[in-house]
mmCIF file with all atom_site columns, C-alpha atoms in Angstrom:
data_model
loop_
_atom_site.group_PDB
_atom_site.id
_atom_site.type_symbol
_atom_site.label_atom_id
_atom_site.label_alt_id
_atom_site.label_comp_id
_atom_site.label_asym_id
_atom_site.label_entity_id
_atom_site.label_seq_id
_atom_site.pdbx_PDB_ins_code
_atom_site.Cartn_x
_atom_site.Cartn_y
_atom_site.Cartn_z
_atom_site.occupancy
_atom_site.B_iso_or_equiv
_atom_site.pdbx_formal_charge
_atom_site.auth_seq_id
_atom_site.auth_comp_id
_atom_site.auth_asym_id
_atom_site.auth_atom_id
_atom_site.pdbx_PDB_model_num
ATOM 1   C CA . UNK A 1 1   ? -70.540 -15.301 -90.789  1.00 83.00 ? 331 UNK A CA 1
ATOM 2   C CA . UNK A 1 2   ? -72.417 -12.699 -92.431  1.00 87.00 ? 332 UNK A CA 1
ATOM 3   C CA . UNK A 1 3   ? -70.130 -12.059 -95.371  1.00 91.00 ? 333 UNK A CA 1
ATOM 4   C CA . UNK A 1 4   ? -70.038 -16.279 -95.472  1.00 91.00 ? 334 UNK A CA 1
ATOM 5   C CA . UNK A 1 5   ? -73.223 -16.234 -96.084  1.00 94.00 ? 335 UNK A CA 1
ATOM 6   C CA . UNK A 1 6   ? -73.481 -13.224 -98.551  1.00 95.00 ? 336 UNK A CA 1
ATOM 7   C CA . UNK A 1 7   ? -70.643 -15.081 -100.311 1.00 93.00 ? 337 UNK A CA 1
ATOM 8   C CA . UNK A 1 8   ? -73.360 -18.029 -100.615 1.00 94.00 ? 338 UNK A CA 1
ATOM 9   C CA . UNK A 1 9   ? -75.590 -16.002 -102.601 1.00 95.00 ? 339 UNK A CA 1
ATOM 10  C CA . UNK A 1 10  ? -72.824 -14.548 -104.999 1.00 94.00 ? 340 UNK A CA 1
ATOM 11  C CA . UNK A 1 11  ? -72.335 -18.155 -105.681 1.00 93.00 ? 341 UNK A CA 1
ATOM 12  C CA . UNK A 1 12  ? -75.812 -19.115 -106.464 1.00 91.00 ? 342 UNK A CA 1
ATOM 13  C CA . UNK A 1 13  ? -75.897 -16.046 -108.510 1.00 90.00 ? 343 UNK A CA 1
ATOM 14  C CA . UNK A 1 14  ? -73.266 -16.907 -110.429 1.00 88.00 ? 344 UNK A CA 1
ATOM 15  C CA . UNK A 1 15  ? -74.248 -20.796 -111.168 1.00 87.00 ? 345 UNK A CA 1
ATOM 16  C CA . UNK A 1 16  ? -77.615 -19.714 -112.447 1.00 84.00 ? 346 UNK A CA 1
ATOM 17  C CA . UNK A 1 17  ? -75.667 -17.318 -114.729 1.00 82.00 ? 347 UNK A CA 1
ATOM 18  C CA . UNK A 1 18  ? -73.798 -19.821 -116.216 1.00 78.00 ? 348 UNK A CA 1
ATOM 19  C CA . UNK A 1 19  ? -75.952 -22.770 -116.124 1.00 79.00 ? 349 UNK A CA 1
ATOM 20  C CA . UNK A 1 20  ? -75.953 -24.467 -119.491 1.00 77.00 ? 350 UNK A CA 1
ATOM 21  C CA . UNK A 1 21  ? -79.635 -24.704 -120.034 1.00 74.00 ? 351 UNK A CA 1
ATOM 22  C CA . UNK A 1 22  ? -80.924 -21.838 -118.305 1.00 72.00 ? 352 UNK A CA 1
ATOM 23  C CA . UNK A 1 23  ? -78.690 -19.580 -117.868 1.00 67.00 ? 353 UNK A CA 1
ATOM 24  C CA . UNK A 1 24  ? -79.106 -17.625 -121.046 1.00 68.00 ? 354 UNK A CA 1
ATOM 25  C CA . UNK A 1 25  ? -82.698 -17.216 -120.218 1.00 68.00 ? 355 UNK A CA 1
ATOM 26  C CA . UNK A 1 26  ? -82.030 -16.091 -116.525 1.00 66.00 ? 356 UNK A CA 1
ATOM 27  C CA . UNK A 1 27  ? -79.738 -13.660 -118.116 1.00 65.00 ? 357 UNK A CA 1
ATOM 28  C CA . UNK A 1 28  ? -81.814 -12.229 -120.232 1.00 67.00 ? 358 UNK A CA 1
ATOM 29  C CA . UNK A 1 29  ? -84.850 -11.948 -117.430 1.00 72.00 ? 359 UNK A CA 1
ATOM 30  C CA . UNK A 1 30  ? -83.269 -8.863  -115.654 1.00 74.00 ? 360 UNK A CA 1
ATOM 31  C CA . UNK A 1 31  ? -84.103 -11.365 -112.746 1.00 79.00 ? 361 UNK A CA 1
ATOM 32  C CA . UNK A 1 32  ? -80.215 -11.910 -111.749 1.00 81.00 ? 362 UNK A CA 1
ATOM 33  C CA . UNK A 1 33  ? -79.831 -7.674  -112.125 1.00 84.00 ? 363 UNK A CA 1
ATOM 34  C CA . UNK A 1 34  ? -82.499 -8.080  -108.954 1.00 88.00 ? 364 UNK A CA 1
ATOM 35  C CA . UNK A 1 35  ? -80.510 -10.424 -106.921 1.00 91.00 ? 365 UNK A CA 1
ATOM 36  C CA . UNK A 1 36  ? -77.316 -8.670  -107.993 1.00 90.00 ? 366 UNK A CA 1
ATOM 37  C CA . UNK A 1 37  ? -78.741 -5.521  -106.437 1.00 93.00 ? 367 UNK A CA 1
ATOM 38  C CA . UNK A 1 38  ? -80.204 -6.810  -103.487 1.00 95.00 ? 368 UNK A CA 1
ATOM 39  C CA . UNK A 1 39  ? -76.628 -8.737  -102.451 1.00 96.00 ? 369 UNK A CA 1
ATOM 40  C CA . UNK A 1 40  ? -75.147 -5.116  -103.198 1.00 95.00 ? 370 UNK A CA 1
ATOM 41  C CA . UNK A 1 41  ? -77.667 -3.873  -100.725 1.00 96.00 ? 371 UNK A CA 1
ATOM 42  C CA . UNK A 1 42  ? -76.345 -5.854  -98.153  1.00 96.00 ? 372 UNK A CA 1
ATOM 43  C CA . UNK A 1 43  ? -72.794 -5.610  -98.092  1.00 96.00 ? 373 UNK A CA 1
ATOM 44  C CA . UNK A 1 44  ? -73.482 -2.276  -97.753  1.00 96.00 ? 374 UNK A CA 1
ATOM 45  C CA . UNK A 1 45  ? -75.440 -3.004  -94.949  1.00 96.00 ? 375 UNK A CA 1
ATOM 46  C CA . UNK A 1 46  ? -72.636 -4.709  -93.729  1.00 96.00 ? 376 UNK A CA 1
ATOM 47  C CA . UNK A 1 47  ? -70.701 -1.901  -94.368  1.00 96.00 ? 377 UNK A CA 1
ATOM 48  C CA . UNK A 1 48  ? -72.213 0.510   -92.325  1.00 96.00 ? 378 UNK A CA 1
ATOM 49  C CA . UNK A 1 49  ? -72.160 -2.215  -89.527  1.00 95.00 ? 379 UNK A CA 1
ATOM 50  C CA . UNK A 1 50  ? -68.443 -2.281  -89.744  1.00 94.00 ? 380 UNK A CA 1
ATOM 51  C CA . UNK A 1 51  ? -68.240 2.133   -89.703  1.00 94.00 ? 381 UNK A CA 1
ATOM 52  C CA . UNK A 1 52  ? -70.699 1.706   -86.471  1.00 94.00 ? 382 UNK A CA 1
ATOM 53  C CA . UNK A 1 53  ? -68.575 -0.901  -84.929  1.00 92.00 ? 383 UNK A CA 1
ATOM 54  C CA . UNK A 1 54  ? -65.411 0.695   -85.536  1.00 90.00 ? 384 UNK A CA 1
ATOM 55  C CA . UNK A 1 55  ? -66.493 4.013   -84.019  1.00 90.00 ? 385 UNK A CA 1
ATOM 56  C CA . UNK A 1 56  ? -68.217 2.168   -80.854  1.00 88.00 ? 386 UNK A CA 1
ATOM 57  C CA . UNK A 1 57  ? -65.336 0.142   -79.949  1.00 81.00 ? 387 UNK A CA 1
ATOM 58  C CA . UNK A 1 58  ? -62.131 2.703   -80.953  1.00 79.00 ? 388 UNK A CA 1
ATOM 59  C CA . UNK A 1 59  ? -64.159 5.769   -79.546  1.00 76.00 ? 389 UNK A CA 1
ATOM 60  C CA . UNK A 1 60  ? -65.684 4.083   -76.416  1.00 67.00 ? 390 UNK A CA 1
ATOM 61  C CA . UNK A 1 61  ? -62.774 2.479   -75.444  1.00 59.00 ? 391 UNK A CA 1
ATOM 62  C CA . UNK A 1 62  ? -60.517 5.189   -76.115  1.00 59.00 ? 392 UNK A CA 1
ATOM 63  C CA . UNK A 1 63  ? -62.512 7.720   -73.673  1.00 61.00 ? 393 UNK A CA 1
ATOM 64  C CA . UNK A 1 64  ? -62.183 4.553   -71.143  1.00 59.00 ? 394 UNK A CA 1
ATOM 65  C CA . UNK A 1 65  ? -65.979 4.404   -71.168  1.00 51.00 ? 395 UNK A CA 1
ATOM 66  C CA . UNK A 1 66  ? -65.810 0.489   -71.839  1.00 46.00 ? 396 UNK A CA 1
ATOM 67  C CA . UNK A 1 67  ? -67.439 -1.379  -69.106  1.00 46.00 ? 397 UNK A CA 1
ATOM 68  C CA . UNK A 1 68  ? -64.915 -4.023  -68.803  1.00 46.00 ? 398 UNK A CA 1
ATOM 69  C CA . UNK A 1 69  ? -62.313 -1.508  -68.706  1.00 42.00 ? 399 UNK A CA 1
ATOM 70  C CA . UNK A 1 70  ? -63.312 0.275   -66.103  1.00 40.00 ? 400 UNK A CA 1
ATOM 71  C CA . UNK A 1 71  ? -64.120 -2.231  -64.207  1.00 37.00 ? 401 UNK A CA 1
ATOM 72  C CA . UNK A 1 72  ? -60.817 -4.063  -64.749  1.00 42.00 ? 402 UNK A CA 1
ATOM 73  C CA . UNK A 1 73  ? -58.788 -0.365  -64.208  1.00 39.00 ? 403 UNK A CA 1
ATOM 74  C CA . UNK A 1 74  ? -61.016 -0.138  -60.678  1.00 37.00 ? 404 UNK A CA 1
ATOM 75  C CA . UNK A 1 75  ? -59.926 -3.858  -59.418  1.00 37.00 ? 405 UNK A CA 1
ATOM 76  C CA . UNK A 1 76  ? -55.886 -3.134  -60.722  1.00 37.00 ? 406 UNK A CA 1
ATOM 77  C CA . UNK A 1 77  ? -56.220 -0.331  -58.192  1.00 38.00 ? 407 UNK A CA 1
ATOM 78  C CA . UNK A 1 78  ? -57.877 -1.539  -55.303  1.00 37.00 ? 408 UNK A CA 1
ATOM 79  C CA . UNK A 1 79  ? -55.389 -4.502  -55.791  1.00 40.00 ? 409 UNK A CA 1
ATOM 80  C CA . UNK A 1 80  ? -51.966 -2.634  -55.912  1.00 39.00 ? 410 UNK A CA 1
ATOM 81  C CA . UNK A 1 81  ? -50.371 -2.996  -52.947  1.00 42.00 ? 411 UNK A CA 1
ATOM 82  C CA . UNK A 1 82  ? -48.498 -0.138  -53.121  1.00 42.00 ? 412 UNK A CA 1
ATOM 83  C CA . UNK A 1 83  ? -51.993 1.924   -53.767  1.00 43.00 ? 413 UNK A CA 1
ATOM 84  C CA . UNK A 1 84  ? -50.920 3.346   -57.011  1.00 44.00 ? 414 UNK A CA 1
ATOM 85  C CA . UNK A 1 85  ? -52.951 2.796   -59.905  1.00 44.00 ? 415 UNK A CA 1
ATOM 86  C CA . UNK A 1 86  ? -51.213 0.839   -62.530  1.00 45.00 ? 416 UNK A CA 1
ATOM 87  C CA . UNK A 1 87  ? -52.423 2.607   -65.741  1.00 45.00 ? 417 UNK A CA 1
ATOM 88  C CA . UNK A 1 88  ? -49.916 1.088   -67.924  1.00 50.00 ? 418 UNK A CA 1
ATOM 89  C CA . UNK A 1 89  ? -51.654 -2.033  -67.834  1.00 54.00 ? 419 UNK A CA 1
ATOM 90  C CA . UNK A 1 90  ? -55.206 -0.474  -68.248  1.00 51.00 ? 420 UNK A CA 1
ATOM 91  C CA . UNK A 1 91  ? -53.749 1.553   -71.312  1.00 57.00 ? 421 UNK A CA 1
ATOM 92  C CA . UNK A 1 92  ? -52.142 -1.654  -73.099  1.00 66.00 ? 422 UNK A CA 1
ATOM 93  C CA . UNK A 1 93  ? -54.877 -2.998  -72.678  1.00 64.00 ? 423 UNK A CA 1
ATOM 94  C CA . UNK A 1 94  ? -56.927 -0.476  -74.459  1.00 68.00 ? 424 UNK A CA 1
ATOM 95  C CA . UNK A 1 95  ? -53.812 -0.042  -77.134  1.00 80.00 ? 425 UNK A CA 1
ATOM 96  C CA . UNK A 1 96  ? -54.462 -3.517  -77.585  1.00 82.00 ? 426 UNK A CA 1
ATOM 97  C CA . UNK A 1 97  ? -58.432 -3.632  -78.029  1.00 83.00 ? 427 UNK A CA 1
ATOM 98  C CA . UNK A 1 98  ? -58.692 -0.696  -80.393  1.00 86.00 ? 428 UNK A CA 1
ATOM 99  C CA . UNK A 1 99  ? -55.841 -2.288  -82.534  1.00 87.00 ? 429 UNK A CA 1
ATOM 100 C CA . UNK A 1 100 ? -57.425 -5.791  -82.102  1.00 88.00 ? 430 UNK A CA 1
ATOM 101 C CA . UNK A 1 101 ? -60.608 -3.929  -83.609  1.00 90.00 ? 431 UNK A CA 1
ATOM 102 C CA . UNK A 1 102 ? -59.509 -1.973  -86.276  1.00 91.00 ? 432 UNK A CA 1
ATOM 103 C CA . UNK A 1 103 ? -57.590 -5.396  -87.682  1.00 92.00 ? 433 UNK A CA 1
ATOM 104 C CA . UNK A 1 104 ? -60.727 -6.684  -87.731  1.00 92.00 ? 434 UNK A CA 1
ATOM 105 C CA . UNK A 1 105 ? -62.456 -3.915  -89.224  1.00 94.00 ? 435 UNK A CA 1
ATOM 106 C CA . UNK A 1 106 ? -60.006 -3.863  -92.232  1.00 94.00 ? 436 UNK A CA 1
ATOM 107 C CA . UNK A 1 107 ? -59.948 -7.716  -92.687  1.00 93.00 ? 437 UNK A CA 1
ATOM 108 C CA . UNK A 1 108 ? -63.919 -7.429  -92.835  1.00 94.00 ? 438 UNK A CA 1
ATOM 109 C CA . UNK A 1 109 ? -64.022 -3.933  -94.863  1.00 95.00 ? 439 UNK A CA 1
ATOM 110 C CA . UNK A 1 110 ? -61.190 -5.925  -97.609  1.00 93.00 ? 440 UNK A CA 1
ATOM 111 C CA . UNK A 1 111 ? -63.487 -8.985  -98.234  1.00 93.00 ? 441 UNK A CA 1
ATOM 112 C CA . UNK A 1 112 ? -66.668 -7.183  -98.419  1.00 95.00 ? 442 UNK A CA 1
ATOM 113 C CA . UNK A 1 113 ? -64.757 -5.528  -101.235 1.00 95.00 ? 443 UNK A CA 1
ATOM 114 C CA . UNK A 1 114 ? -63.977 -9.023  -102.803 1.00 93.00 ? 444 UNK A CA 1
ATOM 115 C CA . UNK A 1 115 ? -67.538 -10.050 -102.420 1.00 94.00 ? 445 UNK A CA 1
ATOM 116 C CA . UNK A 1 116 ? -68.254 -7.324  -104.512 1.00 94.00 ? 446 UNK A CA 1
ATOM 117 C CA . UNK A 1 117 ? -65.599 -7.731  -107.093 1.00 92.00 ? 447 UNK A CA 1
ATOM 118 C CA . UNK A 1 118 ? -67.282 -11.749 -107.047 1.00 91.00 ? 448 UNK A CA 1
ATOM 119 C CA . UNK A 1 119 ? -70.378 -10.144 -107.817 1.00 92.00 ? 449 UNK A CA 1
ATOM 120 C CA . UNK A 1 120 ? -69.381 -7.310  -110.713 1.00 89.00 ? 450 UNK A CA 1
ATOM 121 C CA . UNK A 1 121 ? -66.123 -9.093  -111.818 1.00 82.00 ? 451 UNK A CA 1
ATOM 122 C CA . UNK A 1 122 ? -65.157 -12.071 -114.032 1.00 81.00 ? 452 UNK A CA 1
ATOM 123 C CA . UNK A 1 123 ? -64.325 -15.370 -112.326 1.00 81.00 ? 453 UNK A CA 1
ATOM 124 C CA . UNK A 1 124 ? -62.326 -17.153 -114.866 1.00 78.00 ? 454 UNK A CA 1
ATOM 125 C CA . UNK A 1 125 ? -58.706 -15.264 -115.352 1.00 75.00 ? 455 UNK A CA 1
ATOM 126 C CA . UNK A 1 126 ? -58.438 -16.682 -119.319 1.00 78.00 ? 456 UNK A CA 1
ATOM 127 C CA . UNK A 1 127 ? -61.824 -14.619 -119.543 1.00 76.00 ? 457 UNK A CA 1
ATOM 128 C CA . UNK A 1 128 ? -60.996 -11.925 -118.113 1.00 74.00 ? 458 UNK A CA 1
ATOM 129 C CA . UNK A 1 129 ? -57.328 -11.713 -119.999 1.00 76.00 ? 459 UNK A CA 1
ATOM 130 C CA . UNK A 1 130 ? -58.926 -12.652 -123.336 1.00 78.00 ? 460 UNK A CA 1
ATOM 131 C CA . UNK A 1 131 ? -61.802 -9.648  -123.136 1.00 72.00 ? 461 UNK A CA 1
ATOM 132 C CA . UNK A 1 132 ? -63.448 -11.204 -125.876 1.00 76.00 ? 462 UNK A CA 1
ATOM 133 C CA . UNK A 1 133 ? -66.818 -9.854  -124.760 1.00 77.00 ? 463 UNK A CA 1
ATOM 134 C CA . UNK A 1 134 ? -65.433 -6.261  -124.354 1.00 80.00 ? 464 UNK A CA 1
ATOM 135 C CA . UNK A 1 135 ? -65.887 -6.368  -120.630 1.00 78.00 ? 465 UNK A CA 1
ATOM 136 C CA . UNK A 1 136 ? -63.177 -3.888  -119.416 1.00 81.00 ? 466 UNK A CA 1
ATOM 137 C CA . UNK A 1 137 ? -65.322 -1.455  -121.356 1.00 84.00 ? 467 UNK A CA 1
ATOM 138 C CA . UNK A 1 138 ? -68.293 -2.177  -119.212 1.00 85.00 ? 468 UNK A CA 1
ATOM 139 C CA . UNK A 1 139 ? -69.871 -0.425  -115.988 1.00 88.00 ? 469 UNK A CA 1
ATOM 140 C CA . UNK A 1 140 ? -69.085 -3.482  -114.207 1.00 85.00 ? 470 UNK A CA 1
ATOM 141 C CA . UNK A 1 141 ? -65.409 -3.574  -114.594 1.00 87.00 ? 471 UNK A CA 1
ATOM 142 C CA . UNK A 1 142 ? -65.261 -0.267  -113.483 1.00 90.00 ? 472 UNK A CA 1
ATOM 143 C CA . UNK A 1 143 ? -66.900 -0.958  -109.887 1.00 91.00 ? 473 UNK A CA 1
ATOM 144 C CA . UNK A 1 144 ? -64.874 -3.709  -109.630 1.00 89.00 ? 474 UNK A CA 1
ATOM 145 C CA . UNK A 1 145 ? -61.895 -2.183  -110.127 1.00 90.00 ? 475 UNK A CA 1
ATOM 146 C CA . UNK A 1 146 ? -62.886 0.720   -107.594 1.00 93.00 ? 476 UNK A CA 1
ATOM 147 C CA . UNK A 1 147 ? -63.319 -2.555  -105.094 1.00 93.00 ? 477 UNK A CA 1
ATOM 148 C CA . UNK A 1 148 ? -60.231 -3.331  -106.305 1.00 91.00 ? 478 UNK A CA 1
ATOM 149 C CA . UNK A 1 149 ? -58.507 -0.570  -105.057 1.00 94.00 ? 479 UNK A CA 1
ATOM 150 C CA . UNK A 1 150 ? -60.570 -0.180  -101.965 1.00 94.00 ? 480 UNK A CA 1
ATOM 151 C CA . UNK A 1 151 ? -59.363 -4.008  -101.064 1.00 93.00 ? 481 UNK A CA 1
ATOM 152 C CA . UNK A 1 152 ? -56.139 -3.124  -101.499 1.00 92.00 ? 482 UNK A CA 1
ATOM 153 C CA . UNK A 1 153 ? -56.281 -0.286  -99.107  1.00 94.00 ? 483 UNK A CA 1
ATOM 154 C CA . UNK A 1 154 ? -57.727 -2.287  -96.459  1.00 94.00 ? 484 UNK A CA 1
ATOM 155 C CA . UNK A 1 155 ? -54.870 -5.043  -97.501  1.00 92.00 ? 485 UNK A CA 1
ATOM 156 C CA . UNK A 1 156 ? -52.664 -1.853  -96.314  1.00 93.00 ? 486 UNK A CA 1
ATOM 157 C CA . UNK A 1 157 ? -54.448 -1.613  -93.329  1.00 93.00 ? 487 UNK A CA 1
ATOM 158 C CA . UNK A 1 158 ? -54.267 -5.127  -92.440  1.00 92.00 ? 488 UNK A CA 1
ATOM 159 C CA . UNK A 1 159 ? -50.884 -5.218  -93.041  1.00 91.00 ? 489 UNK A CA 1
ATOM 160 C CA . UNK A 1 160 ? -50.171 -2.144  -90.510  1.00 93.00 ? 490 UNK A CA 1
ATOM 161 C CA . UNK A 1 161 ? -52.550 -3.717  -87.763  1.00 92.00 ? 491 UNK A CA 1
ATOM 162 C CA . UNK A 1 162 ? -51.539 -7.901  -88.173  1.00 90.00 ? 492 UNK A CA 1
ATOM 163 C CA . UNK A 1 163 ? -47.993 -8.027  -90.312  1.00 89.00 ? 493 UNK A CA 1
ATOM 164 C CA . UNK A 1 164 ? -47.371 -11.455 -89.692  1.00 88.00 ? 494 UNK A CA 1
ATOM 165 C CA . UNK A 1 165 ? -50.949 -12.033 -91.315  1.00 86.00 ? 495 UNK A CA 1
ATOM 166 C CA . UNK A 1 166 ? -51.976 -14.362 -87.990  1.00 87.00 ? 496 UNK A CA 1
ATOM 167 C CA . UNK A 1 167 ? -55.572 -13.442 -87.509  1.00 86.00 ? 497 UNK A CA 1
ATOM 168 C CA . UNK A 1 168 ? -56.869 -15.384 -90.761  1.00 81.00 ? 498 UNK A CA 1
ATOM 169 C CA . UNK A 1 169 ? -54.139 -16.820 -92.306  1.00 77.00 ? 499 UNK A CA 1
ATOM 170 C CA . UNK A 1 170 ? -55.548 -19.355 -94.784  1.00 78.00 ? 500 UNK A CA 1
ATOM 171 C CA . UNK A 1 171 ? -58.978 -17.332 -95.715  1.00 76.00 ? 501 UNK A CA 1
ATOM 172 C CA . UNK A 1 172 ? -57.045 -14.091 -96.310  1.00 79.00 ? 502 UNK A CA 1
ATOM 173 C CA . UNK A 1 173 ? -54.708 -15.828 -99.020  1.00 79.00 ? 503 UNK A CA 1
ATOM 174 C CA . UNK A 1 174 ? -57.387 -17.007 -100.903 1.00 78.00 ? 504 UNK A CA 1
ATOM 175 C CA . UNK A 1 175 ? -59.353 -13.573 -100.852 1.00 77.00 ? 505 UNK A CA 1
ATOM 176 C CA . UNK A 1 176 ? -56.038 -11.626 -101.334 1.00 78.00 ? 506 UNK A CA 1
ATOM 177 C CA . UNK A 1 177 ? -55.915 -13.780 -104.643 1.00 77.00 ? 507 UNK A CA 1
ATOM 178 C CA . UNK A 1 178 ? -59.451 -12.872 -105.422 1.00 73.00 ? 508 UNK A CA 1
ATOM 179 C CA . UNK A 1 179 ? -59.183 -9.780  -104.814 1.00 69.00 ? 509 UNK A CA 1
#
């Protein structure tokens, strides 16, 4: 929801941009250079909320220091009836939270990266082929082509942690095509 709404802005950014009628003026205020910066700001914001909610959940849960853990590993074992604990369930489902995590750290970390290839990069591909206005030779194409590669790495990661491509599968084609 947070990137969503991000995403919003980038939008509204880039229709005042290219509004007929005022969009020249707008670009030549150093106004949309403000709003540009301040949606930077915040996906890295968001960012640093994904690092932060990476380590809590992979580090807490894999010291077994979750809550709901360790209260589910203490009923398994009053339950067994043979007494033993059953730690094979407890650790699955561990393997399984800190996997479920990072897949969702990756799918967030690859479209903050697209948000901010929306917000440095071209939108129109016969633009962007045609380079009339010398924009692979710009600071901007450069940032978005180091988001470029940074979404691709987290397309790596997603890949390794959902293969089958289950956990968004009609919002991650369109942002993989973005991207």
């Amino acid at each position: 929801l947070p990137l969503m709404s991000i995403l919003g802005e980038i939008v509204d950014l880039q229709h005042a941009r290219n509004h007929p009628r005022f969009g020249l003026h707008f670009r030549n205020s150093g106004e949309w250079q403000n709003q540009a910066m301040e949606i930077t700001r915040q996906l890295d914001v968001y960012a640093q909320s994904l690092k932060e909610f990476e380590a809590r959940y992979t580090n807490s849960l894999a010291l077994g220091t979750d809550n709901d853990t360790a209260m589910e590993g203490a009923h398994i074992n009053h339950v067994s009836p043979s007494g033993r604990s059953n730690t094979s369930t407890v650790g699955s489902h561990v393997s399984e939270s800190i996997v479920h995590t990072r897949m969702v750290v990756a799918y967030g970390t690859h479209i903050m990266h697209v948000l901010h290839i929306l917000l440095a990069g071209k939108w129109d591909p016969i633009n962007l082929l045609d380079d009339n206005d010398l924009w692979i030779s710009s600071d901007s194409f450069i940032t978005a082509m180091g988001h470029a590669v940074s979404a691709a790495e987290a397309a790596s990661d997603i890949l390794e942690y959902d293969p089958d491509l289950s956990f968004m599968p009609f919002f991650f084609g369109i942002y993989l095509l973005q991207g």
